[in-house]
Coordinates of C-alpha atoms in Angstrom, one line a residue:
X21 CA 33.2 -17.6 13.6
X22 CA 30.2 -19.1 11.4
X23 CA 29.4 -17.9 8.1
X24 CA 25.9 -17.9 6.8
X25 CA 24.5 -17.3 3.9
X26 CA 21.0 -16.0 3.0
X27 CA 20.0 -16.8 -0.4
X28 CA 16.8 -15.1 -2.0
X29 CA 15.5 -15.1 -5.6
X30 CA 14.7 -11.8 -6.9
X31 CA 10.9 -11.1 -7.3
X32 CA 10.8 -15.1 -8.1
X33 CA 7.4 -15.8 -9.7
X34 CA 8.1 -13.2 -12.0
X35 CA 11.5 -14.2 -12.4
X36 CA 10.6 -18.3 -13.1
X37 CA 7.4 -16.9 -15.3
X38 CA 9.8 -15.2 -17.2
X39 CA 12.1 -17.8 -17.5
X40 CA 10.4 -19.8 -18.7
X41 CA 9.0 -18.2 -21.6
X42 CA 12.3 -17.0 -22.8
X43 CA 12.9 -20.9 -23.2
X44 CA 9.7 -21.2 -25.0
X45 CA 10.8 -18.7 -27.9
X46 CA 9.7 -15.6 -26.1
X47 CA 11.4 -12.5 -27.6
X48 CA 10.4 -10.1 -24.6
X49 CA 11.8 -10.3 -20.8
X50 CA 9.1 -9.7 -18.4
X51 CA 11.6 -8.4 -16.1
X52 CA 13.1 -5.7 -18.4
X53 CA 9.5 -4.8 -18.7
X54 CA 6.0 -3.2 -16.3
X55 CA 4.4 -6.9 -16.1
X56 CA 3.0 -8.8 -13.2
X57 CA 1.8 -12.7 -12.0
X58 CA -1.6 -12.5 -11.3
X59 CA -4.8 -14.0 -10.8
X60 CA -6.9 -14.6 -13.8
X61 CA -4.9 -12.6 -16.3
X62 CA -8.0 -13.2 -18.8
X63 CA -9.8 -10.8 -16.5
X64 CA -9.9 -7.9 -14.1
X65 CA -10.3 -10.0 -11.4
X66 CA -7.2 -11.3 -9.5
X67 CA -4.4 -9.6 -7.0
X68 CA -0.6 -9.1 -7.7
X69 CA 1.8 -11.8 -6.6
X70 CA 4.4 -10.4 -8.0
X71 CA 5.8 -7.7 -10.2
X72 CA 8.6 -6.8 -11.8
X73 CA 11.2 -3.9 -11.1
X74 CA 10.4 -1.7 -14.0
X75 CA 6.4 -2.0 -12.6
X76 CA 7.6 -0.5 -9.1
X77 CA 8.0 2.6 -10.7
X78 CA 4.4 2.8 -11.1
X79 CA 3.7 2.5 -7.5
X80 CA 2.5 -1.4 -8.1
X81 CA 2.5 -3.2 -5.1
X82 CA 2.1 -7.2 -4.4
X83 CA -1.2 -7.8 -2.9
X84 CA -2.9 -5.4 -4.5
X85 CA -6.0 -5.9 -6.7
X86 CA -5.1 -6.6 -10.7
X87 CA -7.5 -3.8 -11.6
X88 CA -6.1 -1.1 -9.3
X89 CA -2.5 -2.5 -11.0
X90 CA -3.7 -1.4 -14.5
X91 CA -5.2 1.8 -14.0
X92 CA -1.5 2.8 -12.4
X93 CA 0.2 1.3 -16.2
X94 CA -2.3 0.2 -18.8
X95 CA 0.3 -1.2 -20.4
X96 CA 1.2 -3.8 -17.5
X97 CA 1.7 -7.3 -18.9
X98 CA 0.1 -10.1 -16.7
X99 CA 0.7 -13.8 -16.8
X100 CA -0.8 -16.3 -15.0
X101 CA 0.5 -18.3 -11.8
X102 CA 2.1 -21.5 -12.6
X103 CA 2.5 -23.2 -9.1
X104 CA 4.2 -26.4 -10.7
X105 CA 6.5 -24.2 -12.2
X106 CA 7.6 -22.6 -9.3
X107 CA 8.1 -25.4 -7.4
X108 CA 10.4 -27.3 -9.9
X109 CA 12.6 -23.9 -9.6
X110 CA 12.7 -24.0 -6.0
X111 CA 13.5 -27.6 -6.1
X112 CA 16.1 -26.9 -8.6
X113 CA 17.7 -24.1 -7.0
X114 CA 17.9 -26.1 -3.8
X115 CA 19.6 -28.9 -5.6
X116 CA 22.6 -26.7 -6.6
X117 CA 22.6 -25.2 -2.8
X118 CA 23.1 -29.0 -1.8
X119 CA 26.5 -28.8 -3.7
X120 CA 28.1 -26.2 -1.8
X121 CA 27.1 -27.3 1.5
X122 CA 25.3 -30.0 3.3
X123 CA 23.6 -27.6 6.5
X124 CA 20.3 -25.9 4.0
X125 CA 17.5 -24.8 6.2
X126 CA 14.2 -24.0 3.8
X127 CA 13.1 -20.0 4.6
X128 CA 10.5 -20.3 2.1
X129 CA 10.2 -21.6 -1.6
X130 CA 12.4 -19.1 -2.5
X131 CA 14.2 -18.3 0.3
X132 CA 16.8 -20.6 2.6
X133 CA 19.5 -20.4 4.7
X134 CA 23.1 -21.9 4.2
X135 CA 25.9 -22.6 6.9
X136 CA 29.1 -21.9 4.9
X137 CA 31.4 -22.4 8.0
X138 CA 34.2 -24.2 6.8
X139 CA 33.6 -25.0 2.8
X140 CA 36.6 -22.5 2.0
X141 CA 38.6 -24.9 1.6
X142 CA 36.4 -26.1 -1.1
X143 CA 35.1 -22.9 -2.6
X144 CA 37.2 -20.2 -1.5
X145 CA 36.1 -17.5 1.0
X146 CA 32.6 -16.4 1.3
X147 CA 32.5 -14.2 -1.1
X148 CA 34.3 -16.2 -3.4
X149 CA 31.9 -19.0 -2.6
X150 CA 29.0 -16.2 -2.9
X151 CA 29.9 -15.1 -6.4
X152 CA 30.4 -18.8 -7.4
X153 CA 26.6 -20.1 -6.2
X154 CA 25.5 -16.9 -7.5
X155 CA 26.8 -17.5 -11.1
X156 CA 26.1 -21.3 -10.7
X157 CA 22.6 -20.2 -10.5
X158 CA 22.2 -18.1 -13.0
X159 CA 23.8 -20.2 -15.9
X160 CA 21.9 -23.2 -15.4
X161 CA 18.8 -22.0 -14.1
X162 CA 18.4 -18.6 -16.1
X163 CA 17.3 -16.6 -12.4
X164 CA 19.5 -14.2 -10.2
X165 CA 19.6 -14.7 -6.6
X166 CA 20.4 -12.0 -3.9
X167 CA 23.0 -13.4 -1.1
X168 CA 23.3 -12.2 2.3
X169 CA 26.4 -13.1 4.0
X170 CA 27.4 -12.7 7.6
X171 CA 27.9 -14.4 10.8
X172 CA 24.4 -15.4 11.9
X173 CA 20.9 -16.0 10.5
X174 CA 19.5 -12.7 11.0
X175 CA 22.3 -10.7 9.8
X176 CA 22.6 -12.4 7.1
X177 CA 19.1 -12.0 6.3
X178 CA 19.0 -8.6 6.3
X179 CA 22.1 -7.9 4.4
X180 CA 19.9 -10.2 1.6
X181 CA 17.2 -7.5 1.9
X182 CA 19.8 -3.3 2.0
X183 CA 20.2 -3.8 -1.7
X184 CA 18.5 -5.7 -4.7
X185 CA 18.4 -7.0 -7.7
X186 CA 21.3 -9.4 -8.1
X187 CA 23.7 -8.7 -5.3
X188 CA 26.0 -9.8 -2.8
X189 CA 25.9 -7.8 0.0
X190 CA 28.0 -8.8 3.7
X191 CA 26.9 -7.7 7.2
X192 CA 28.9 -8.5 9.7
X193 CA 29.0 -7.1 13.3
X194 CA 31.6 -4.3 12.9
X195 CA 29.3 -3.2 9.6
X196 CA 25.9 -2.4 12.0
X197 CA 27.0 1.5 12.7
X198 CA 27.4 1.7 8.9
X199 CA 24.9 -0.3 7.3
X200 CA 22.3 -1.2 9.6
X201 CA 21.5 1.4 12.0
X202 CA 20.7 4.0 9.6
X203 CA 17.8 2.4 8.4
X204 CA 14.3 3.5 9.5
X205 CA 13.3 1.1 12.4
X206 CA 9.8 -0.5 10.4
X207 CA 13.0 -2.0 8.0
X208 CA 14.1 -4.2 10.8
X209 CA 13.1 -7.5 11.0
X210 CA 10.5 -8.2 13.3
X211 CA 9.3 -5.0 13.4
X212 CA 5.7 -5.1 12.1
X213 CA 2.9 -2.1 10.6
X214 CA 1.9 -2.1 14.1
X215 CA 4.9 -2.0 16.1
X216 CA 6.2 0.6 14.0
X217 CA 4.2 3.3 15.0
X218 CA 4.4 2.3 18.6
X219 CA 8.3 2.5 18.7
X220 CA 8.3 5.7 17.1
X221 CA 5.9 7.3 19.8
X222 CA 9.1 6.1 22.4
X223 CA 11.3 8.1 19.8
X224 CA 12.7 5.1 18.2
X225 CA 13.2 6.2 14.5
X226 CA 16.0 4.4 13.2
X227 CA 17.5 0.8 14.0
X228 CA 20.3 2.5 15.6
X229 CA 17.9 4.6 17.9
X230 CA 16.3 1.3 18.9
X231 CA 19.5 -0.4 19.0
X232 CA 20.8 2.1 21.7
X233 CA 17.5 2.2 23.7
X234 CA 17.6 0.6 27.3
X235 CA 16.0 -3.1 27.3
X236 CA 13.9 -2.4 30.3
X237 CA 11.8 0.6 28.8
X238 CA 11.4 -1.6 25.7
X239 CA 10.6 -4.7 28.4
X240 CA 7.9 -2.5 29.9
X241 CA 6.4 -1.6 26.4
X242 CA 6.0 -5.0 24.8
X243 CA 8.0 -7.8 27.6
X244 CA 9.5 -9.9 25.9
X245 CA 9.3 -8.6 22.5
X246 CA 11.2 -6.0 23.5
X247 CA 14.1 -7.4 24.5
X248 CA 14.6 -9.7 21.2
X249 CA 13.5 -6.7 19.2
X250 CA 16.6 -4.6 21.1
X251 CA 19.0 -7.4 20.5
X252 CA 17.9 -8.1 17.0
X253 CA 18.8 -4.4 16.5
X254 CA 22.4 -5.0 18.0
X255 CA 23.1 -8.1 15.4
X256 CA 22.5 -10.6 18.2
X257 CA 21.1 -14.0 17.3
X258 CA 22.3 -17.5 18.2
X259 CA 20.2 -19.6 16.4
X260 CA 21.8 -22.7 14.3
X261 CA 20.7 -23.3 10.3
X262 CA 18.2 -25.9 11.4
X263 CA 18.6 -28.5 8.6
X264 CA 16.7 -31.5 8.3
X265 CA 17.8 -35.0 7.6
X266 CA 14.3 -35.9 5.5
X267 CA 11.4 -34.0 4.1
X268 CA 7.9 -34.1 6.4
X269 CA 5.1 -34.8 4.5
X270 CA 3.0 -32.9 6.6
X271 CA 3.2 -29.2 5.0
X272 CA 1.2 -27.1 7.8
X273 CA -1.0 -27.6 10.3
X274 CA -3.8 -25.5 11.4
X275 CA -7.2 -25.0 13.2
X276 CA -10.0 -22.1 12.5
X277 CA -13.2 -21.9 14.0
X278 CA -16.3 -19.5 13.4
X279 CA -17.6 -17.4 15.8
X280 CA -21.7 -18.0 17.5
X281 CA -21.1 -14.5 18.1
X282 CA -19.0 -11.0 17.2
X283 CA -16.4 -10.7 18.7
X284 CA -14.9 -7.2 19.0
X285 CA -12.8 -7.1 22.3
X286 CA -9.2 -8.0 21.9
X287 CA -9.1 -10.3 24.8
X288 CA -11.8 -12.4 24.0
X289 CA -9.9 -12.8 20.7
X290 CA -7.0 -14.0 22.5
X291 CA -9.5 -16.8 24.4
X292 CA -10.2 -18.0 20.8
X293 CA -6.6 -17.7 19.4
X294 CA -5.5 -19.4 23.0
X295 CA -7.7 -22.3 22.2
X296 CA -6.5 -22.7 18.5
X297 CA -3.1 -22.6 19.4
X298 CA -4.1 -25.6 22.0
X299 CA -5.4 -27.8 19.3
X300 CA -2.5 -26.5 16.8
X301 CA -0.1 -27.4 19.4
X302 CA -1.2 -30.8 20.5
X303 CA -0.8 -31.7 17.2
X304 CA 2.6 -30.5 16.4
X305 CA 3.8 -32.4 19.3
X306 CA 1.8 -35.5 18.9
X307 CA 3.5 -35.5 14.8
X308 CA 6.9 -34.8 16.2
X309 CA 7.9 -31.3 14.0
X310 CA 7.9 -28.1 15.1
X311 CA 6.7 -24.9 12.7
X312 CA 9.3 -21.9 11.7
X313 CA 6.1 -20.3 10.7
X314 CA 2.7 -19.1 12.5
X315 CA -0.2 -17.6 10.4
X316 CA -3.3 -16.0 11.6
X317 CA -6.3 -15.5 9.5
X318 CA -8.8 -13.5 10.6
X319 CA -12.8 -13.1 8.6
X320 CA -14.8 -10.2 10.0
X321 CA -18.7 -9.9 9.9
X322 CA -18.9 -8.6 6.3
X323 CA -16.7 -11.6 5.1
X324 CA -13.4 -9.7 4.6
X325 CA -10.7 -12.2 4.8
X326 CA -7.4 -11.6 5.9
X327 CA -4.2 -12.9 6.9
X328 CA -0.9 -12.4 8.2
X329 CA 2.2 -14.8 9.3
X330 CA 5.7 -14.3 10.5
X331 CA 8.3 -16.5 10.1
X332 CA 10.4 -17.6 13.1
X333 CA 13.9 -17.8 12.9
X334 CA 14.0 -20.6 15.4
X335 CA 11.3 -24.1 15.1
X336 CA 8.2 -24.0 18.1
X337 CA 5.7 -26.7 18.8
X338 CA 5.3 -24.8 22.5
X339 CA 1.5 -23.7 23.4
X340 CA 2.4 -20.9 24.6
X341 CA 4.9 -20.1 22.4
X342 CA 2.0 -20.4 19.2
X343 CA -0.4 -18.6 21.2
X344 CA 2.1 -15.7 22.2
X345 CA 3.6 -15.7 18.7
X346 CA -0.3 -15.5 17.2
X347 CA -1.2 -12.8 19.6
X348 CA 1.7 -10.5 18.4
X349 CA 0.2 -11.3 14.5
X350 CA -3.1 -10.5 15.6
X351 CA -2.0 -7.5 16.9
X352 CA -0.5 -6.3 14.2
X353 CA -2.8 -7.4 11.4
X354 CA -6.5 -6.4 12.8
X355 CA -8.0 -3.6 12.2
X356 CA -11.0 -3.3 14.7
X357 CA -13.7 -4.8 12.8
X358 CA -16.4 -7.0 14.6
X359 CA -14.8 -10.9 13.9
X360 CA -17.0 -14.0 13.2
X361 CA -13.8 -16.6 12.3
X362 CA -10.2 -17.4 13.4
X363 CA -7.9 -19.5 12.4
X364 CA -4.0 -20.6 13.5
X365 CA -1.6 -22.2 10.9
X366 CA 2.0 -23.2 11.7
X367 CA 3.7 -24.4 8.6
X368 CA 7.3 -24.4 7.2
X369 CA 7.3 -27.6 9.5
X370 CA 10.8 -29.7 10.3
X371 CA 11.3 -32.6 12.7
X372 CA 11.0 -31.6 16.5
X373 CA 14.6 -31.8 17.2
X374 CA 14.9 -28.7 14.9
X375 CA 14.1 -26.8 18.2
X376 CA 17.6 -24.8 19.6
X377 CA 17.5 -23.2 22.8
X378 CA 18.3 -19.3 22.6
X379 CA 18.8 -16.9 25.0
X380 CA 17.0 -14.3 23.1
X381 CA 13.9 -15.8 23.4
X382 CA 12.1 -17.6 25.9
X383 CA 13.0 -20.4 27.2
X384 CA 10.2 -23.0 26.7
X385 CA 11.7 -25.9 27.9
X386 CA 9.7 -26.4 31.2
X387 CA 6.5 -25.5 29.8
X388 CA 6.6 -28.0 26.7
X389 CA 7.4 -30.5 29.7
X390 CA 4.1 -28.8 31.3
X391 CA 2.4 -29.8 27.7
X392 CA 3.7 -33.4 27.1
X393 CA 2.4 -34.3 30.7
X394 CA -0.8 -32.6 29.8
X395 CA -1.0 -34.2 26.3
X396 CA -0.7 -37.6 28.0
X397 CA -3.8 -36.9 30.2
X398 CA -5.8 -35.9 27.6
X399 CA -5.0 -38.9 25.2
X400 CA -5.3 -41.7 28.3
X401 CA -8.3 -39.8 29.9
X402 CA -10.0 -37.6 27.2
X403 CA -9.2 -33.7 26.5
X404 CA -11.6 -32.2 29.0
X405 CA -9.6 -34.1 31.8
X406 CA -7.0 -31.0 31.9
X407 CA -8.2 -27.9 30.7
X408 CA -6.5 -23.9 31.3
X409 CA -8.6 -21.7 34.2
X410 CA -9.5 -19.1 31.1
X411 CA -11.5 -22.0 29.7
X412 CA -13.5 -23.0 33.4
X413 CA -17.2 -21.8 32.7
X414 CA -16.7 -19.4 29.9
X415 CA -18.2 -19.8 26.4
X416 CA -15.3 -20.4 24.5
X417 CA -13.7 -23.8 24.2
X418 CA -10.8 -25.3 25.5
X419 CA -10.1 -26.7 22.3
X420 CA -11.3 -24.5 19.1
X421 CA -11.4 -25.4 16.1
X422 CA -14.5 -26.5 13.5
X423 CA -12.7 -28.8 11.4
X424 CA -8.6 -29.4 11.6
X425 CA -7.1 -28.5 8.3
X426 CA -3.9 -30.4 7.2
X427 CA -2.4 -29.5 4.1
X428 CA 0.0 -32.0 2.6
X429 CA 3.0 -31.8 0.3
X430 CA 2.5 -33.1 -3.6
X431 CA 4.0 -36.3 -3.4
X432 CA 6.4 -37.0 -5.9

């Protein structure tokens, strides 16, 4: 049996602002007190990043504007984001990871998976080994971590996320009855603001309820979805810590376009999304790395901006796999407003043999085969030589996009 860790760093800007100023001669810890990273702390202006535990109990909430923030506490304390701070922690933190096992897969900056399977001999048993990164952690960086430990990735990661600050927390398969299926079904990963709603109308309240529910109703509601959503419930994932051997430079890739006109039918938003993912795609596969994470942003008519992404827990570089994975995030994240721009980004990239077949999701393996042929047309003969049906004689384009937007790592 594997063992997997999840390792996550407790409200981390906060916690690395904090940090940091204790080392500077700071007598006060923002995180025994109601403070907050924000934008512009020398103004009203700004949104949450993050907050600290004791500002929870004001009903402060990441995301939210700075101003709304202080008229819940007055007395909040804001700091400023330091970005180059952060990422020296992360760096750091995945430094001391690398000592306990060589198999790391990057979740986020302060997020990542480790494969634990058979350094007992080295460190003792997982929870052993748990206790010992955990404390490692915290005495030379100054930080606490929360570690999820079980038998897969997505176990593991929710074990990280039934109890914080500072824990270690196991969920294994024969813990599910007990630990996981009494939570309500929105606390399930996967499960977004809008599929919520729409599970609870079927009766589905709790994990357990959803975990118990037959596949093929929950086929018939949302295909696919449905079936990975009914097997995440049961514990099932077979995905591998998809380490890489060397850093891309490449960071993220994505393509937006605006709008000549509103668009306010869903499907017609799917012809522009299809498109973007095309031109997101081709370029994922022509760079050889596949993204762990697909991001929609979405600017409506009055110029409200918006964005959402979910994080895979296996690498795509498929068409259809972007496009089906940005339809479920557009779902989810619009709110019915008349749209003028769209955009795709895939990020959290890794090299293209990152990609692991699973049996809980679709298998993509003939259709990327579909899209290399189709990718050497389009290169030899230009990109209108092989174009989808949806495309033939409508007004969108094949290919959206106004201008491609790479964003690279800071080189070191």
């Amino acid at each position: 049996m594997r063992t997997i860790f999840h390792i996550d760093v407790n409200s981390a800007f906060l916690s690395w602002s904090a940090v940091q100023l204790l080392k500077e001669g700071s007598m006060l810890d923002l995180r025994t007190v109601p403070s907050a990273v924000a934008g512009d702390s020398e103004s009203r202006r700004g949104i949450i990043l993050a907050k600290s535990i004791p500002a929870k109990k004001y009903g402060i909430v990441t995301g939210e504007p700075k101003g709304f923030a202080l008229q819940k506490c007055p007395e909040l304390i804001c700091v400023s984001p330091d970005f180059s701070l952060y990422t020296r922690n992360s760096e750091e933190m995945f430094r001391i990871l690398s000592q306990y096992s060589d198999r790391i897969e990057p979740f986020s900056i302060d997020e990542a998976f480790l494969d634990y399977t058979g350094m007992e001999q080295l460190f003792g048993s997982p929870l052993e080994g748990a206790k010992r990164l955990k404390a490692h952690i915290k005495k030379e960086l100054g930080f606490a971590v929360n570690i999820g430990i079980s038998s897969n990735k997505l176990l593991a990661k929710m074990a990280g996320e039934l109890e914080k600050p500072d824990k270690i927390i196991t969920l294994y398969p024969n813990e599910l009855e007990k630990k996981l299926w009494p939570l309500p079904v929105e606390e399930m990963f996967m499960v977004g603001r809008r599929t919520a709603p729409r599970l609870k109308k079927m009766g589905i309240r709790t994990v357990g309820e959803l975990a118990r529910y037959p596949v093929a109703l929950l086929e018939k509601e949302f295909k696919s979805y449905g079936r990975m959503l009914n097997a995440y419930a049961n514990g099932i994932d077979d995905t591998q810590v998809a380490y890489a051997e060397a850093v891309q430079e490449v960071k993220s890739i994505g393509n937006s376009t605006t709008i000549p006109y509103d668009v306010e039918e869903r499907e017609e938003a799917y012809k522009i999304l299809l498109s973007l993912a095309e031109t997101v795609s081709m370029r994922l596969r022509g760079g050889k790395v596949s993204a762990r994470e697909i991001g929609v942003v979405i600017k409506t008519t009055d110029f409200q901006v918006y964005s959402h992404q979910t994080k895979l827990l296996n690498a795509v570089d498929c068409t259809n796999a972007v496009y089906e994975t940005a339809k479920k995030i557009f779902d989810e994240a619009w709110k019915k407003e008349p749209i003028r721009h769209l955009g795709i980004r895939a990020g959290h990239l890794c090299s293209d043999d990152c990609i692991q077949l699973s049996f809980l999701e679709e298998d993509w393996s003939k259709q990327k085969q579909a899209d290399e042929a189709m990718d050497h047309l389009r290169r030899k003969y230009g990109r209108e030589t092989v174009m989808r049906s949806t495309f033939i004689g409508g007004v969108e384009p094949a290919y959206g996009g106004g201008s491609l937007k790479i964003n690279h790592l800071r080189k070191k």
